[in-house]
Amino acid sequence: MRTVLSLAFLLILNSITIAQTTVNPDISAVGEFNMFTSFAEGSPEYGKLNFDIPNAEIYVEGYLNPYARATFNIAFHEGEFHGEEIFAEIVRGLPLDIQIKAGKYLLGFGKINTIHPHAWAFVYRPLFQQIYFGDEGFNDIGFDLSFILPTGDIYTTLDLGIFKGDALTMSHKHEHSEEHMDDEENHYEVNRGNSPIFIGRLSSFFSLGDFSNLEVGLSSSYGIYNKLDFYSSTDSIAVPDNKALNYFYGGIDFKFKYRPDSYTAFVLQTEALWNRRNVLRKNELDLDFEKNINTFGAFVYFDYRFNRIFSIGAKYDFTYGIIEDEPKFNTLSNDDQNKTSGIEGWFGYYPIEETLAFRLGVQHLMFSYADATERDDETKINLQLIFSLGPHKAHPF
Amino acid sequence: MLKNILIIFFVSAAVAVAQVKVVTTTTVIYDLVKNVGGDKVEVDYLSRGDQDVHFLEILPSYMLKLRKADLFFKVGLQLEMWAPQLIDGSRNSSLKIIDLSENIAPKEIPTRKVDASLGDVHPFGNPHYWLDPENAKSMLQRIYEELSSYSPENEPHFKENLQSYFAKLDKKIIEWEEKMSNLKQKEIVFFHSAWIYFTDRFGVTIAGYVEPKPGIPPTPSHNASIIKLIQKNKINLIVMDVFYSDSAPNQIASVTGAKVLRIPTQVYGLEKNSSYIDLIDYIVNQISSNG
């Protein structure tokens, strides 16, 4: 009897193994290795050849059933593993041809944010993303509904989502060992409670002929970015008001691509973000007062691919806030006084499709402080090797 | 009068509604569907004839084409790795996907574990089977079956078109075989491994490829070995598809004196190739007259 049971168990196990082999998901890995030097005086990297710990991303993706797909993207960044994106999508079968995506993923605010850095034409993350989204991009937990709109020969989608809002508190954490700041100037705590944030994107794709295409998008995000006590009276026994501070991000993006053949491509792309939020500031009596601020950031770049294997390009960046600096106010994105701008140039070499890429990027940053603080410009040079193993899918357009 | 106009309007509207909407991945399939479907199908394609169908960019405009389609015909054998993304993006849950390779006996199926060190090898066999006109007949038969199953009321129309096209194709196959008969066992160097079905049909021998491995760009050392091969075996033809760079073939030709033929493998690969029969005509004429 025991033998029969063992045999039956082995048979079942075998059939499960066969089923799993025939429906294996796609497994891919992308590695990224950076060598860099900095010409920022006083920085420990100044004039030296520095080696970053290699970054890696492991993708497991595939269909769950005829209607849904799932993606697991486990990333190894700065020596630590974390779930970069873990989500499922219902891609067909729902009324009105709605698609639903739920889990943790890069949010559809603008076009670049949804694309992983290894697939960008350039090397350095756009400056405004570093200020308003953080070093890892606008990545959050929640879900969104995607509608396809009846716009004839123009492919138009409307995406509406609701998210936990972790992205807002995590964005600048890497800059500070403590999430809660308590020094004299920055006494606010980042405490959002359970307030969700909302995000929407409307994008239209225009085919301009056999070789040229254009995509235009509008994005927005709204929510509470902080809740804190508001001291507006000198009375020491006065109970402070609890204030919810809101933000609104409006974005516009544009991408044009001309690709006459498989050896040549020219891309012109730009994105801009408008940030409107209410912030607390201190007056001469050290009392809080509320203020609405409006700031913005933008980038524009071109990339020219030639002989299939080479690319060259340049990007101009601008943002309110000072990159990689201590915040002047509560967070970097509350800074409406100081500005950073940058110019980046790159040369890419892709010897065999996208399986291997070498990119040399040079970025020159310029800082402008409202209080006339003098700071030298900074130049960084980065040599990047990116390698891709497995069937990781190309990004659309 | 008004009554007549209304009748004409409703009849033409009904005819328009009855049309089967088809999208194909390639222009060859497009032409075959057009020949079987006639005026009962509305057909469009994704990859242009002068494009490398392996690497089609994922464009939302293609998703829109699939969104409006009833049937989607593809080559299969993992040639169109980009297709699932377009199908998902189309959000068309009633789209029927037909893989035309299911009726074909694939060649060059790898006998060892496939990995990227072998280049862009297709694990289920070489997908360029349409270059054998006999395989085009299998494709036509499958297209006929699928169109008839989707639109049974038009089956007699499809059958008539199929038989008439078969007759035309059979006549052309005899003509092509005749033209190629003096090239039996002739050695030719090809750029990419797309030609096994064509060469097997017409008895031509593939001496080597300009690509060191499928999909891998030419290298100086491999070019040198191809030069030696051409000189040793007195090969006079290098055949390449129109969408590849001719830099390496021209370098090899300048040393060896071989002639480089840029030949399309898809309908509309060149302007004059506006049908499948035109395409094979052009290929046969070019190779037989230069061979």
XYZ file of C-alpha atoms in Angstrom:
688
model
C 0.000 0.000 0.000
C 2.804 2.335 0.970
C 4.602 1.616 -2.282
C 1.436 2.321 -4.264
C 0.977 5.608 -2.425
C 4.613 6.553 -3.010
C 4.283 5.751 -6.703
C 1.057 7.790 -6.938
C 2.782 10.681 -5.155
C 5.748 10.465 -7.531
C 3.410 10.440 -10.525
C 1.558 13.506 -9.266
C 4.836 15.282 -8.509
C 6.137 14.401 -11.941
C 3.034 15.735 -13.668
C 3.267 18.962 -11.648
C 6.926 19.324 -12.605
C 6.101 18.802 -16.285
C 3.258 21.325 -16.095
C 5.535 23.863 -14.433
C 8.247 23.345 -17.033
C 5.874 23.877 -19.927
C 4.369 27.030 -18.443
C 7.486 28.523 -16.919
C 7.393 32.312 -16.658
C 10.039 34.393 -18.406
C 13.027 34.915 -16.159
C 15.489 37.698 -16.925
C 18.271 39.504 -15.152
C 19.780 42.901 -15.792
C 23.122 43.878 -14.275
C 24.592 47.348 -14.051
C 28.122 48.242 -13.076
C 29.276 51.825 -12.661
C 32.719 53.362 -12.439
C 32.805 57.064 -11.812
C 34.793 60.048 -10.788
C 33.690 63.366 -9.417
C 35.189 66.821 -9.758
C 33.306 68.233 -6.762
C 35.961 69.651 -4.472
C 35.750 68.265 -0.982
C 33.934 65.136 -2.041
C 35.663 61.859 -1.085
C 35.388 60.749 -4.709
C 37.176 63.838 -6.007
C 39.510 62.955 -8.863
C 39.551 59.263 -8.018
C 38.328 56.255 -9.931
C 35.454 54.929 -7.834
C 33.625 51.626 -8.227
C 29.981 51.213 -7.276
C 28.604 47.944 -5.987
C 26.946 46.423 -9.068
C 23.179 46.796 -9.248
C 20.980 43.989 -10.434
C 17.347 43.424 -11.245
C 15.756 40.021 -11.567
C 12.496 39.808 -13.473
C 10.054 36.951 -13.317
C 7.078 37.674 -15.510
C 4.406 35.837 -17.414
C 0.730 35.116 -17.844
C -1.191 33.918 -14.798
C -4.076 32.836 -17.008
C -5.524 33.999 -20.363
C -6.590 37.314 -18.825
C -3.856 38.351 -16.420
C -0.094 38.777 -16.161
C 2.206 39.177 -13.189
C 5.657 40.671 -12.761
C 8.175 40.284 -9.961
C 11.175 42.559 -10.120
C 13.595 42.009 -7.280
C 16.343 44.605 -7.245
C 19.771 44.607 -5.656
C 20.699 48.261 -5.171
C 23.475 49.702 -3.047
C 24.130 46.296 -1.498
C 20.531 45.534 -0.512
C 17.741 43.441 -1.986
C 14.261 44.871 -2.226
C 11.076 44.356 -4.198
C 11.283 47.031 -6.864
C 8.053 46.045 -8.576
C 5.604 43.297 -7.648
C 2.306 43.530 -9.460
C -0.438 41.741 -11.350
C -2.372 43.124 -14.312
C -5.669 42.067 -15.788
C -5.013 42.832 -19.434
C -8.213 41.679 -21.120
C -11.728 40.468 -20.494
C -13.013 43.343 -18.341
C -15.961 45.564 -19.314
C -15.085 48.602 -21.455
C -11.693 46.976 -22.101
C -10.405 48.326 -18.813
C -7.040 47.072 -17.609
C -6.315 46.853 -13.882
C -2.867 46.871 -12.367
C -2.321 46.295 -8.645
C 0.705 45.889 -6.413
C 3.912 47.866 -6.060
C 5.295 49.470 -9.182
C 6.674 52.567 -10.881
C 3.783 54.960 -11.312
C 2.684 56.351 -14.642
C 3.583 59.937 -13.911
C 5.317 61.054 -17.075
C 6.891 58.576 -19.437
C 10.411 58.155 -18.103
C 9.293 57.187 -14.586
C 7.799 53.870 -15.738
C 10.967 52.888 -17.557
C 13.816 51.328 -15.613
C 17.084 53.274 -15.722
C 18.912 50.554 -17.656
C 16.577 51.266 -20.602
C 17.073 55.037 -20.589
C 19.166 56.632 -23.300
C 21.012 58.718 -20.665
C 22.922 57.824 -17.510
C 21.774 60.229 -14.766
C 18.230 60.378 -13.412
C 16.521 63.663 -14.344
C 17.057 66.242 -11.617
C 13.405 67.023 -10.981
C 12.699 63.334 -10.406
C 15.403 63.267 -7.736
C 13.763 66.207 -5.964
C 10.076 65.296 -6.302
C 10.201 61.482 -6.602
C 13.496 60.505 -4.951
C 16.416 58.451 -6.187
C 14.339 55.379 -7.006
C 11.587 57.187 -8.922
C 7.891 57.520 -8.100
C 7.247 53.965 -6.890
C 4.298 53.087 -4.673
C 1.764 50.476 -3.564
C -1.794 50.619 -4.856
C -3.765 50.035 -7.997
C -4.879 51.781 -11.131
C -7.489 51.426 -13.814
C -6.551 52.045 -17.401
C -9.192 53.068 -19.932
C -8.743 53.205 -23.673
C -10.578 56.175 -25.109
C -12.490 56.219 -28.418
C -10.269 58.694 -30.239
C -10.220 57.129 -33.701
C -6.757 56.602 -35.133
C -5.068 58.122 -32.100
C -4.291 55.613 -29.360
C -5.357 57.366 -26.168
C -5.376 55.931 -22.673
C -6.540 57.350 -19.382
C -5.061 55.868 -16.211
C -6.493 56.616 -12.772
C -4.902 55.210 -9.641
C -4.930 55.334 -5.879
C -1.788 54.610 -3.897
C -0.578 54.311 -0.335
C 1.692 57.326 -0.560
C 4.878 55.696 0.715
C 6.708 57.248 -2.215
C 6.315 60.685 -0.624
C 7.940 59.762 2.670
C 10.569 57.449 1.207
C 11.716 59.890 -1.445
C 14.219 61.724 0.635
C 14.955 59.162 3.279
C 18.248 58.221 1.688
C 19.510 61.704 2.350
C 18.914 61.484 6.052
C 19.474 58.642 8.435
C 16.275 59.540 10.264
C 12.935 60.029 8.617
C 11.917 62.363 11.427
C 13.886 65.532 11.433
C 14.102 67.511 14.558
C 16.706 70.185 14.144
C 15.867 73.793 14.679
C 15.135 74.630 11.084
C 13.434 71.396 10.146
C 11.317 70.490 13.091
C 8.540 68.900 11.055
C 7.925 65.202 11.115
C 6.933 63.258 8.041
C 3.738 61.680 9.244
C 1.122 61.206 6.589
C -1.168 58.909 8.539
C -3.219 56.663 6.259
C -3.928 59.234 3.576
C -3.869 57.792 0.076
C -2.569 59.716 -2.892
C -4.212 59.898 -6.306
C -2.580 59.806 -9.665
C -3.849 60.172 -13.219
C -2.387 60.170 -16.691
C -3.818 60.894 -20.104
C -1.616 59.957 -23.011
C -2.067 60.003 -26.768
C 0.059 58.372 -29.420
C 0.159 59.833 -32.928
C 1.597 57.981 -35.882
C 3.171 60.608 -38.156
C 3.953 58.236 -40.999
C 6.063 55.148 -41.535
C 9.104 56.505 -39.749
C 7.945 59.082 -37.183
C 5.817 58.836 -34.087
C 4.830 61.185 -31.320
C 3.442 60.643 -27.857
C 2.065 63.393 -25.648
C 0.996 62.893 -22.047
C -0.522 64.828 -19.184
C -0.096 63.567 -15.617
C -1.246 64.666 -12.226
C -0.970 63.537 -8.639
C -2.683 64.852 -5.563
C -2.691 64.040 -1.856
C -1.458 64.820 1.624
C 2.280 64.764 1.922
C 2.521 65.547 5.634
C 0.425 66.064 8.767
C 1.892 68.033 11.621
C 1.273 70.378 14.493
C 0.930 74.031 13.676
C 2.104 76.498 16.323
C 0.533 79.859 15.567
C 0.392 81.358 19.027
C 3.045 82.540 21.467
C 0.896 81.220 24.271
C 2.970 78.371 25.666
C -0.085 76.435 26.817
C -1.930 76.778 23.487
C -2.767 73.474 21.822
C -1.298 73.338 18.357
C -3.558 72.787 15.335
C -3.001 69.618 13.396
C -2.471 70.568 9.779
C -2.722 68.385 6.707
C -0.383 69.652 4.031
C -1.394 68.910 0.455
C 0.566 68.697 -2.737
C -0.413 68.728 -6.373
C 1.912 67.613 -9.146
C 0.986 68.451 -12.721
C 3.107 67.027 -15.501
C 3.440 67.187 -19.242
C 5.563 64.942 -21.414
C 6.361 64.718 -25.082
C 8.331 62.148 -27.057
C 9.136 62.261 -30.744
C 10.965 59.472 -32.501
C 12.189 59.283 -36.072
C 13.368 55.820 -37.112
C 13.935 55.513 -40.854
C 15.537 52.058 -40.584
C 16.758 49.601 -37.990
C 20.218 51.249 -37.950
C 19.204 54.826 -37.244
C 16.915 56.539 -34.742
C 16.505 60.051 -33.425
C 14.599 60.749 -30.203
C 13.586 64.120 -28.798
C 11.906 63.883 -25.432
C 10.930 66.294 -22.711
C 9.044 66.221 -19.434
C 8.078 68.959 -17.005
C 6.532 68.912 -13.554
C 4.715 71.681 -11.724
C 4.627 71.302 -7.953
C 2.061 73.227 -5.928
C 1.847 72.585 -2.190
C 1.121 74.300 1.059
C 4.055 74.415 3.419
C 4.670 75.732 6.914
C 7.266 78.390 7.468
C 8.430 80.317 10.530
C 8.063 84.046 10.977
C 10.280 86.401 12.976
C 8.475 85.378 16.193
C 9.227 81.712 15.472
C 5.583 81.052 14.836
C 4.291 78.848 12.059
C 2.470 80.275 9.117
C 1.127 78.510 6.077
C 2.216 79.350 2.581
C 1.433 78.065 -0.882
C 4.452 77.466 -3.034
C 4.767 76.801 -6.748
C 7.917 75.217 -8.074
C 8.818 73.212 -11.135
C 11.376 71.080 -12.849
C 11.926 69.887 -16.403
C 14.339 68.154 -18.721
C 14.762 67.881 -22.446
C 17.096 65.527 -24.296
C 17.930 64.179 -27.699
C 19.470 60.834 -28.511
C 20.795 59.874 -31.903
C 21.385 56.188 -32.643
C 23.590 55.433 -35.633
C 25.072 52.315 -37.238
C 22.677 50.436 -34.948
C 25.385 50.099 -32.270
C 26.283 53.682 -31.330
C 24.328 56.446 -29.683
C 25.117 59.998 -28.752
C 22.972 62.507 -26.940
C 22.619 65.436 -24.589
C 20.174 66.463 -21.872
C 19.409 69.737 -20.170
C 17.870 69.598 -16.698
C 16.423 72.172 -14.363
C 14.714 71.905 -11.001
C 13.897 73.814 -7.872
C 15.750 72.330 -4.898
C 19.370 71.407 -4.457
C 20.377 67.931 -5.600
C 22.066 65.718 -3.020
C 22.066 68.430 -0.418
C 20.590 68.823 3.033
C 17.087 70.212 2.667
C 16.581 73.856 3.320
C 13.011 73.204 4.410
C 10.970 70.165 5.349
C 11.864 68.135 2.320
C 13.705 68.894 -0.862
C 10.441 69.325 -2.722
C 9.394 72.122 -0.334
C 12.296 74.247 -1.478
C 11.043 77.218 -3.508
C 14.208 79.251 -3.112
C 17.149 77.312 -4.500
C 17.717 75.764 -7.861
C 19.845 73.171 -9.593
C 20.473 72.909 -13.291
C 22.559 70.446 -15.227
C 23.850 69.440 -18.603
C 24.546 65.824 -19.459
C 26.179 64.341 -22.502
C 26.630 60.649 -23.292
C 28.026 58.180 -25.713
C 26.594 54.679 -25.871
C 27.888 51.518 -27.479
C 25.507 48.572 -27.918
C 27.567 45.871 -29.651
C 24.848 43.220 -29.920
C 21.267 44.367 -29.624
C 20.485 45.362 -26.036
C 22.261 42.414 -24.385
C 25.331 44.466 -23.617
C 25.710 48.218 -23.391
C 28.557 50.534 -22.509
C 27.664 54.136 -21.748
C 29.881 57.027 -20.896
C 28.025 59.908 -19.281
C 29.284 63.324 -18.227
C 27.110 65.547 -16.079
C 27.826 69.124 -15.091
C 25.679 70.531 -12.251
C 25.185 74.206 -11.367
C 23.635 75.459 -8.138
C 21.843 78.653 -7.338
C 21.106 79.598 -3.704
C 18.650 82.345 -2.797
C 20.845 83.471 0.115
C 23.789 83.945 -2.250
C 25.689 80.942 -0.895
C 28.619 80.298 -3.192
C 28.968 76.766 -4.426
C 31.208 75.509 -7.172
C 29.777 73.692 -10.131
C 30.229 69.920 -10.029
C 31.172 67.583 -12.818
C 30.775 63.818 -12.715
C 31.870 61.217 -15.211
C 30.363 57.772 -15.181
C 31.263 54.706 -17.223
C 28.458 52.222 -17.155
C 28.213 48.606 -18.241
C 24.725 47.144 -18.557
C 24.096 43.510 -19.395
C 20.810 41.803 -19.922
C 20.153 38.084 -19.704
C 16.933 36.450 -20.762
C 13.762 37.572 -22.497
C 13.033 40.828 -20.603
C 10.526 42.648 -22.809
C 11.269 45.867 -24.636
C 9.347 48.925 -23.456
C 6.645 50.157 -25.807
C 7.717 53.163 -27.925
C -35.913 57.134 -55.812
C -35.376 57.660 -52.107
C -36.348 54.034 -51.546
C -33.672 52.886 -54.010
C -31.033 55.043 -52.375
C -31.940 53.620 -48.985
C -31.760 50.050 -50.315
C -28.343 50.712 -51.856
C -27.199 52.295 -48.598
C -28.319 49.378 -46.419
C -26.979 46.752 -48.822
C -23.567 48.417 -48.952
C -23.615 48.844 -45.173
C -24.376 45.125 -44.785
C -21.507 44.238 -47.141
C -19.192 46.477 -45.173
C -20.270 44.865 -41.893
C -19.757 41.382 -43.360
C -16.078 42.063 -44.064
C -13.684 40.087 -41.888
C -11.099 42.401 -40.347
C -7.666 40.806 -40.515
C -4.264 41.991 -39.355
C -1.102 40.128 -40.295
C 2.401 40.465 -38.935
C 4.069 40.424 -42.352
C 3.329 41.659 -45.847
C 3.655 38.141 -47.280
C 0.779 36.912 -45.114
C -1.074 40.129 -45.947
C -0.884 39.333 -49.650
C -1.930 35.707 -49.177
C -4.934 36.734 -47.052
C -5.897 39.325 -49.659
C -5.835 36.687 -52.375
C -8.001 34.233 -50.446
C -10.316 36.760 -48.834
C -10.834 39.052 -51.808
C -13.369 41.765 -51.133
C -14.791 39.904 -48.134
C -11.819 40.805 -45.960
C -10.292 44.058 -44.857
C -6.632 43.316 -44.279
C -3.737 45.293 -42.841
C -0.191 44.410 -41.782
C 2.196 45.459 -39.021
C 5.748 45.031 -40.284
C 6.570 46.839 -43.514
C 8.278 44.830 -46.242
C 11.532 46.745 -45.821
C 11.641 46.169 -42.062
C 13.322 43.383 -40.139
C 10.330 41.544 -38.740
C 12.429 40.162 -35.857
C 12.684 43.610 -34.299
C 9.434 45.478 -34.667
C 9.082 48.389 -32.286
C 6.155 48.131 -29.852
C 4.002 51.001 -31.124
C 0.541 51.847 -29.785
C -0.584 52.399 -33.399
C -0.118 48.654 -33.958
C -2.215 47.987 -30.845
C -4.933 50.093 -32.383
C -4.856 48.002 -35.580
C -5.223 44.830 -33.525
C -7.972 46.390 -31.473
C -10.162 46.633 -34.574
C -9.276 43.165 -35.916
C -11.179 39.883 -35.828
C -8.274 37.665 -36.889
C -4.534 38.048 -36.410
C -2.258 35.890 -38.572
C 1.390 35.466 -37.635
C 4.395 33.522 -38.907
C 5.083 31.907 -35.524
C 8.185 29.889 -34.532
C 9.051 32.820 -32.265
C 9.712 35.223 -35.145
C 7.339 37.812 -33.697
C 8.509 37.940 -30.077
C 6.898 41.384 -29.845
C 3.394 40.165 -30.681
C 2.128 39.377 -27.132
C 2.764 42.966 -25.993
C 0.776 44.314 -28.925
C -2.038 41.832 -28.328
C -2.231 42.795 -24.627
C -2.135 46.484 -25.535
C -4.984 46.045 -28.011
C -7.328 44.931 -25.176
C -9.208 42.968 -27.820
C -10.485 39.901 -25.992
C -12.266 38.525 -29.069
C -9.175 38.617 -31.280
C -8.361 35.180 -32.698
C -4.636 34.544 -33.126
C -3.587 32.130 -35.853
C -0.067 30.782 -35.997
C 0.573 29.735 -39.589
C 3.621 27.662 -38.674
C 1.349 24.978 -37.244
C 0.862 23.461 -40.728
C 4.552 23.660 -41.655
C 7.393 21.172 -41.145
C 10.044 23.411 -39.569
C 13.687 23.106 -40.513
C 16.844 23.710 -38.455
C 15.290 22.775 -35.128
C 18.178 22.982 -32.650
C 19.303 19.635 -31.370
C 21.028 21.022 -28.279
C 20.005 23.372 -25.514
C 19.505 26.829 -27.015
C 21.161 29.803 -25.380
C 22.311 33.237 -26.454
C 25.844 31.975 -27.200
C 24.373 30.508 -30.396
C 23.063 33.924 -31.482
C 19.386 34.531 -32.237
C 18.487 30.894 -32.721
C 14.793 30.051 -32.858
C 14.242 27.080 -30.543
C 11.308 25.681 -32.551
C 12.988 25.917 -35.946
C 13.826 28.443 -38.637
C 10.786 30.707 -39.143
C 11.475 31.891 -42.738
C 9.359 29.121 -44.233
C 7.352 31.359 -46.590
C 10.353 31.472 -48.952
C 9.410 27.958 -50.101
C 6.348 28.407 -52.365
C 5.095 24.946 -51.393
C 4.854 26.213 -47.819
C 2.899 29.206 -49.100
C 0.294 26.683 -50.219
C 0.024 25.329 -46.656
C -0.321 28.888 -45.412
C -3.063 29.597 -47.958
C -4.931 26.450 -46.970
C -4.857 27.485 -43.291
C -5.914 31.040 -44.154
C -8.825 29.640 -46.143
C -9.885 27.405 -43.215
C -9.738 30.235 -40.706
C -11.575 32.754 -42.892
C -14.253 30.164 -43.676
C -14.645 29.249 -40.047
C -15.031 32.906 -39.080
C -17.308 33.792 -41.986
C -19.003 30.548 -43.144
C -21.393 32.425 -45.433
C -18.392 33.464 -47.546
C -16.804 30.008 -47.701
C -17.610 29.424 -51.417
C -16.025 32.775 -52.264
C -12.869 31.914 -50.287
C -12.714 28.440 -51.849
C -12.951 29.824 -55.348
C -10.192 32.337 -54.636
C -8.016 29.668 -53.053
C -8.316 27.296 -55.990
C -7.670 30.023 -58.499
C -4.569 31.146 -56.558
C -3.337 27.554 -56.188
C -3.559 27.133 -59.958
C -1.614 30.346 -60.507
C 1.005 29.387 -57.925
C 1.444 25.849 -59.266
C 2.143 27.252 -62.713
C 4.680 29.688 -61.271
C 6.380 26.963 -59.204
C 7.062 24.989 -62.403
C 8.457 28.156 -64.015
C 10.642 28.961 -60.961
C 11.964 25.404 -60.746
C 12.885 25.538 -64.409
C 14.753 28.815 -64.011
C 16.616 27.537 -60.962
C 17.379 24.115 -62.471
C 20.790 25.200 -63.779
C 21.797 26.269 -60.263
C 21.477 22.831 -58.600
C 24.179 22.404 -55.929
C 25.435 25.917 -56.659
C 27.048 27.436 -53.602
C 25.906 30.860 -52.420
C 26.886 32.892 -49.376
C 23.893 34.442 -47.603
C 23.899 37.241 -45.046
C 21.385 35.845 -42.527
C 20.101 32.325 -41.974
C 16.769 33.046 -43.629
C 17.150 30.946 -46.765
C 17.093 27.253 -45.873
C 13.520 26.724 -47.122
C 14.272 28.466 -50.427
C 17.565 26.676 -51.045
C 16.138 23.267 -50.137
C 13.245 23.797 -52.547
C 15.445 24.848 -55.459
C 18.520 22.719 -54.776
C 20.934 25.570 -54.050
C 23.671 25.054 -51.445
C 24.271 27.498 -48.589
C 28.043 27.827 -48.395
C 28.069 30.110 -45.371
C 26.699 33.248 -43.775
C 28.141 36.748 -43.454
C 26.733 36.844 -39.931
C 29.018 34.768 -37.701
C 25.924 33.482 -35.877
C 22.255 34.257 -36.532
C 21.518 37.877 -35.684
C 25.125 38.647 -34.698
C 26.731 41.487 -36.706
C 29.673 40.608 -38.966
C 33.145 40.630 -37.437
C 36.496 41.165 -39.202
C 37.722 37.645 -38.376
C 34.538 36.056 -39.671
C 34.668 38.227 -42.798
C 38.195 36.919 -43.373
C 37.014 33.325 -43.126
C 34.150 34.036 -45.562
C 36.644 35.626 -47.993
C 38.751 32.457 -47.828
C 35.675 30.295 -48.375
C 34.531 32.329 -51.373
C 37.980 32.228 -52.933
C 38.441 28.520 -52.281
C 35.027 27.434 -53.582
C 34.869 30.062 -56.354
C 31.555 31.429 -55.109
C 30.259 34.413 -57.059
C 27.134 35.472 -55.127
C 26.432 37.018 -51.748
C 22.694 37.337 -51.095
C 21.387 39.656 -48.422
C 18.057 41.066 -47.311
C 17.315 44.715 -48.110
C 17.167 45.937 -44.503
C 20.718 44.926 -43.520
C 23.739 47.155 -43.874
C 25.731 46.103 -46.947
C 29.014 47.297 -45.497
C 30.451 43.834 -44.673
C 29.152 42.114 -47.846
C 30.637 44.921 -49.951
C 33.993 44.596 -48.200
C 33.988 40.854 -48.874
C 32.906 41.464 -52.468
C 35.657 44.021 -53.057
C 38.289 41.420 -52.131
C 36.737 38.396 -53.823
C 34.936 39.903 -56.804
C 31.670 38.203 -55.759
C 28.473 40.036 -56.552
C 26.236 41.317 -53.732
C 22.513 40.893 -54.349
C 20.160 42.871 -52.110
C 16.950 40.930 -52.234
C 13.735 41.429 -50.271
C 12.209 38.562 -48.350
C 8.848 40.282 -47.888
C 6.244 41.768 -50.183
C 6.919 45.524 -50.624
C 10.556 44.928 -49.609
C 11.128 46.742 -52.893
C 8.465 48.852 -54.543
C 8.150 46.525 -57.529
C 7.371 43.482 -55.337
C 3.724 44.114 -54.706
C 2.642 40.499 -54.313
C 3.990 37.160 -53.101
C 4.319 35.920 -56.685
C 6.197 39.118 -57.642
C 8.484 38.580 -54.679
C 9.466 34.995 -55.508
C 9.684 35.969 -59.199
C 12.151 38.689 -58.286
C 14.231 36.432 -56.030
C 14.377 33.626 -58.619
C 15.178 36.007 -61.475
C 17.911 37.765 -59.530
C 19.605 34.594 -58.335
C 19.219 32.642 -61.596
C 20.428 35.482 -63.788
C 23.414 36.291 -61.575
C 24.281 32.755 -60.482
